[in-house]
């Protein structure tokens, strides 16, 4: 039950992070804005699950509250990082530039 709530909160925070940083990126969304939200959601939940089940318990085995806090926060940071890497890899033109 705690794991499901943690992953749900990580997904929600990932969507909020995508909403906030969408306007901060200088490059346009390469696959569209809706797919950016989906990528942010999936990456936030995926990174949070890896942290909750594998990474954080390896270092802090008896502190469940640290698993929850770490998974939620690193899921949101991971969503931002994945979107940033996708924009760097695909390299669409900058906003305001014309494709000539």
JSON list of C-alpha atoms in Angstrom, two decimals:
[
{"chain": "A", "resi": 1, "resn": "UNK", "atom": "CA", "xyz": [0.00, 0.00, 0.00]},
{"chain": "A", "resi": 2, "resn": "UNK", "atom": "CA", "xyz": [2.80, 2.41, 0.87]},
{"chain": "A", "resi": 3, "resn": "UNK", "atom": "CA", "xyz": [4.60, 1.55, -2.36]},
{"chain": "A", "resi": 4, "resn": "UNK", "atom": "CA", "xyz": [1.52, 2.29, -4.49]},
{"chain": "A", "resi": 5, "resn": "UNK", "atom": "CA", "xyz": [0.96, 5.63, -2.78]},
{"chain": "A", "resi": 6, "resn": "UNK", "atom": "CA", "xyz": [4.63, 6.50, -3.18]},
{"chain": "A", "resi": 7, "resn": "UNK", "atom": "CA", "xyz": [4.66, 5.68, -6.88]},
{"chain": "A", "resi": 8, "resn": "UNK", "atom": "CA", "xyz": [1.40, 7.57, -7.39]},
{"chain": "A", "resi": 9, "resn": "UNK", "atom": "CA", "xyz": [2.80, 10.66, -5.68]},
{"chain": "A", "resi": 10, "resn": "UNK", "atom": "CA", "xyz": [5.99, 10.37, -7.72]},
{"chain": "A", "resi": 11, "resn": "UNK", "atom": "CA", "xyz": [3.93, 10.26, -10.92]},
{"chain": "A", "resi": 12, "resn": "UNK", "atom": "CA", "xyz": [1.87, 13.27, -9.86]},
{"chain": "A", "resi": 13, "resn": "UNK", "atom": "CA", "xyz": [4.97, 15.23, -8.93]},
{"chain": "A", "resi": 14, "resn": "UNK", "atom": "CA", "xyz": [6.54, 14.21, -12.24]},
{"chain": "A", "resi": 15, "resn": "UNK", "atom": "CA", "xyz": [3.57, 15.69, -14.11]},
{"chain": "A", "resi": 16, "resn": "UNK", "atom": "CA", "xyz": [3.84, 18.90, -12.10]},
{"chain": "A", "resi": 17, "resn": "UNK", "atom": "CA", "xyz": [7.55, 19.12, -12.88]},
{"chain": "A", "resi": 18, "resn": "UNK", "atom": "CA", "xyz": [6.85, 18.66, -16.60]},
{"chain": "A", "resi": 19, "resn": "UNK", "atom": "CA", "xyz": [4.22, 21.40, -16.44]},
{"chain": "A", "resi": 20, "resn": "UNK", "atom": "CA", "xyz": [6.68, 23.77, -14.74]},
{"chain": "A", "resi": 21, "resn": "UNK", "atom": "CA", "xyz": [9.75, 23.10, -16.87]},
{"chain": "A", "resi": 22, "resn": "UNK", "atom": "CA", "xyz": [7.89, 22.92, -20.19]},
{"chain": "A", "resi": 23, "resn": "UNK", "atom": "CA", "xyz": [8.19, 26.68, -20.59]},
{"chain": "A", "resi": 24, "resn": "UNK", "atom": "CA", "xyz": [11.75, 26.78, -19.30]},
{"chain": "A", "resi": 25, "resn": "UNK", "atom": "CA", "xyz": [13.23, 24.67, -22.09]},
{"chain": "A", "resi": 26, "resn": "UNK", "atom": "CA", "xyz": [14.60, 26.69, -24.99]},
{"chain": "A", "resi": 27, "resn": "UNK", "atom": "CA", "xyz": [13.83, 23.94, -27.46]},
{"chain": "A", "resi": 28, "resn": "UNK", "atom": "CA", "xyz": [10.36, 22.84, -28.48]},
{"chain": "A", "resi": 29, "resn": "UNK", "atom": "CA", "xyz": [9.00, 19.46, -27.53]},
{"chain": "A", "resi": 30, "resn": "UNK", "atom": "CA", "xyz": [10.28, 17.12, -30.24]},
{"chain": "A", "resi": 31, "resn": "UNK", "atom": "CA", "xyz": [7.31, 14.73, -30.10]},
{"chain": "A", "resi": 32, "resn": "UNK", "atom": "CA", "xyz": [4.60, 17.11, -28.93]},
{"chain": "A", "resi": 33, "resn": "UNK", "atom": "CA", "xyz": [3.51, 18.40, -25.57]},
{"chain": "A", "resi": 34, "resn": "UNK", "atom": "CA", "xyz": [1.15, 15.53, -24.77]},
{"chain": "A", "resi": 35, "resn": "UNK", "atom": "CA", "xyz": [3.91, 12.98, -25.26]},
{"chain": "A", "resi": 36, "resn": "UNK", "atom": "CA", "xyz": [6.18, 15.06, -23.04]},
{"chain": "A", "resi": 37, "resn": "UNK", "atom": "CA", "xyz": [3.69, 14.62, -20.21]},
{"chain": "A", "resi": 38, "resn": "UNK", "atom": "CA", "xyz": [3.50, 10.88, -20.86]},
{"chain": "A", "resi": 39, "resn": "UNK", "atom": "CA", "xyz": [7.30, 10.57, -20.94]},
{"chain": "A", "resi": 40, "resn": "UNK", "atom": "CA", "xyz": [7.54, 12.58, -17.72]},
{"chain": "A", "resi": 41, "resn": "UNK", "atom": "CA", "xyz": [4.95, 10.39, -16.00]},
{"chain": "A", "resi": 42, "resn": "UNK", "atom": "CA", "xyz": [6.52, 7.11, -17.07]},
{"chain": "A", "resi": 43, "resn": "UNK", "atom": "CA", "xyz": [10.06, 8.20, -16.25]},
{"chain": "A", "resi": 44, "resn": "UNK", "atom": "CA", "xyz": [9.05, 9.58, -12.83]},
{"chain": "A", "resi": 45, "resn": "UNK", "atom": "CA", "xyz": [7.24, 6.39, -11.85]},
{"chain": "A", "resi": 46, "resn": "UNK", "atom": "CA", "xyz": [9.98, 4.18, -13.29]},
{"chain": "A", "resi": 47, "resn": "UNK", "atom": "CA", "xyz": [12.81, 5.96, -11.53]},
{"chain": "A", "resi": 48, "resn": "UNK", "atom": "CA", "xyz": [10.81, 6.10, -8.30]},
{"chain": "A", "resi": 49, "resn": "UNK", "atom": "CA", "xyz": [10.19, 2.34, -8.50]},
{"chain": "A", "resi": 50, "resn": "UNK", "atom": "CA", "xyz": [13.89, 1.64, -9.03]},
{"chain": "A", "resi": 51, "resn": "UNK", "atom": "CA", "xyz": [14.75, 3.86, -6.08]},
{"chain": "A", "resi": 52, "resn": "UNK", "atom": "CA", "xyz": [12.04, 2.47, -3.81]},
{"chain": "A", "resi": 53, "resn": "UNK", "atom": "CA", "xyz": [12.70, -1.19, -4.46]},
{"chain": "A", "resi": 54, "resn": "UNK", "atom": "CA", "xyz": [16.44, -1.34, -5.24]},
{"chain": "A", "resi": 55, "resn": "UNK", "atom": "CA", "xyz": [18.65, 1.71, -4.83]},
{"chain": "A", "resi": 56, "resn": "UNK", "atom": "CA", "xyz": [17.64, 3.24, -1.52]},
{"chain": "A", "resi": 57, "resn": "UNK", "atom": "CA", "xyz": [17.10, -0.06, 0.38]},
{"chain": "A", "resi": 58, "resn": "UNK", "atom": "CA", "xyz": [20.64, -1.07, -0.59]},
{"chain": "A", "resi": 59, "resn": "UNK", "atom": "CA", "xyz": [22.04, 1.84, 1.44]},
{"chain": "A", "resi": 60, "resn": "UNK", "atom": "CA", "xyz": [19.31, 2.38, 4.05]},
{"chain": "A", "resi": 61, "resn": "UNK", "atom": "CA", "xyz": [17.63, -0.98, 4.68]},
{"chain": "A", "resi": 62, "resn": "UNK", "atom": "CA", "xyz": [15.67, -0.11, 7.85]},
{"chain": "A", "resi": 63, "resn": "UNK", "atom": "CA", "xyz": [14.36, 3.39, 7.13]},
{"chain": "A", "resi": 64, "resn": "UNK", "atom": "CA", "xyz": [11.16, 3.11, 5.12]},
{"chain": "A", "resi": 65, "resn": "UNK", "atom": "CA", "xyz": [10.46, 6.87, 5.34]},
{"chain": "A", "resi": 66, "resn": "UNK", "atom": "CA", "xyz": [13.73, 7.49, 3.49]},
{"chain": "A", "resi": 67, "resn": "UNK", "atom": "CA", "xyz": [12.61, 5.10, 0.76]},
{"chain": "A", "resi": 68, "resn": "UNK", "atom": "CA", "xyz": [9.41, 7.11, 0.32]},
{"chain": "A", "resi": 69, "resn": "UNK", "atom": "CA", "xyz": [11.01, 10.56, 0.34]},
{"chain": "A", "resi": 70, "resn": "UNK", "atom": "CA", "xyz": [13.88, 9.50, -1.89]},
{"chain": "A", "resi": 71, "resn": "UNK", "atom": "CA", "xyz": [11.68, 7.79, -4.43]},
{"chain": "A", "resi": 72, "resn": "UNK", "atom": "CA", "xyz": [9.29, 10.72, -4.72]},
{"chain": "A", "resi": 73, "resn": "UNK", "atom": "CA", "xyz": [12.00, 13.36, -5.03]},
{"chain": "A", "resi": 74, "resn": "UNK", "atom": "CA", "xyz": [14.28, 11.42, -7.36]},
{"chain": "A", "resi": 75, "resn": "UNK", "atom": "CA", "xyz": [11.34, 10.47, -9.57]},
{"chain": "A", "resi": 76, "resn": "UNK", "atom": "CA", "xyz": [10.57, 14.14, -10.15]},
{"chain": "A", "resi": 77, "resn": "UNK", "atom": "CA", "xyz": [14.22, 14.98, -10.81]},
{"chain": "A", "resi": 78, "resn": "UNK", "atom": "CA", "xyz": [14.44, 12.02, -13.16]},
{"chain": "A", "resi": 79, "resn": "UNK", "atom": "CA", "xyz": [11.43, 13.22, -15.16]},
{"chain": "A", "resi": 80, "resn": "UNK", "atom": "CA", "xyz": [13.10, 16.56, -15.75]},
{"chain": "A", "resi": 81, "resn": "UNK", "atom": "CA", "xyz": [16.40, 14.91, -16.64]},
{"chain": "A", "resi": 82, "resn": "UNK", "atom": "CA", "xyz": [14.83, 12.50, -19.15]},
{"chain": "A", "resi": 83, "resn": "UNK", "atom": "CA", "xyz": [12.99, 15.33, -20.93]},
{"chain": "A", "resi": 84, "resn": "UNK", "atom": "CA", "xyz": [16.17, 17.39, -21.06]},
{"chain": "A", "resi": 85, "resn": "UNK", "atom": "CA", "xyz": [18.20, 14.50, -22.51]},
{"chain": "A", "resi": 86, "resn": "UNK", "atom": "CA", "xyz": [15.52, 13.81, -25.13]},
{"chain": "A", "resi": 87, "resn": "UNK", "atom": "CA", "xyz": [15.64, 17.44, -26.24]},
{"chain": "A", "resi": 88, "resn": "UNK", "atom": "CA", "xyz": [19.42, 17.30, -26.50]},
{"chain": "A", "resi": 89, "resn": "UNK", "atom": "CA", "xyz": [19.38, 14.04, -28.43]},
{"chain": "A", "resi": 90, "resn": "UNK", "atom": "CA", "xyz": [16.71, 14.97, -30.96]},
{"chain": "A", "resi": 91, "resn": "UNK", "atom": "CA", "xyz": [17.80, 18.61, -31.46]},
{"chain": "A", "resi": 92, "resn": "UNK", "atom": "CA", "xyz": [14.71, 20.35, -32.83]},
{"chain": "A", "resi": 93, "resn": "UNK", "atom": "CA", "xyz": [15.13, 23.99, -33.80]},
{"chain": "A", "resi": 94, "resn": "UNK", "atom": "CA", "xyz": [15.03, 26.73, -31.19]},
{"chain": "A", "resi": 95, "resn": "UNK", "atom": "CA", "xyz": [11.73, 28.48, -30.52]},
{"chain": "A", "resi": 96, "resn": "UNK", "atom": "CA", "xyz": [11.20, 31.39, -32.82]},
{"chain": "A", "resi": 97, "resn": "UNK", "atom": "CA", "xyz": [13.52, 30.16, -35.56]},
{"chain": "A", "resi": 98, "resn": "UNK", "atom": "CA", "xyz": [12.06, 29.49, -38.94]},
{"chain": "A", "resi": 99, "resn": "UNK", "atom": "CA", "xyz": [12.81, 26.26, -40.77]},
{"chain": "A", "resi": 100, "resn": "UNK", "atom": "CA", "xyz": [14.22, 27.48, -44.04]}
]
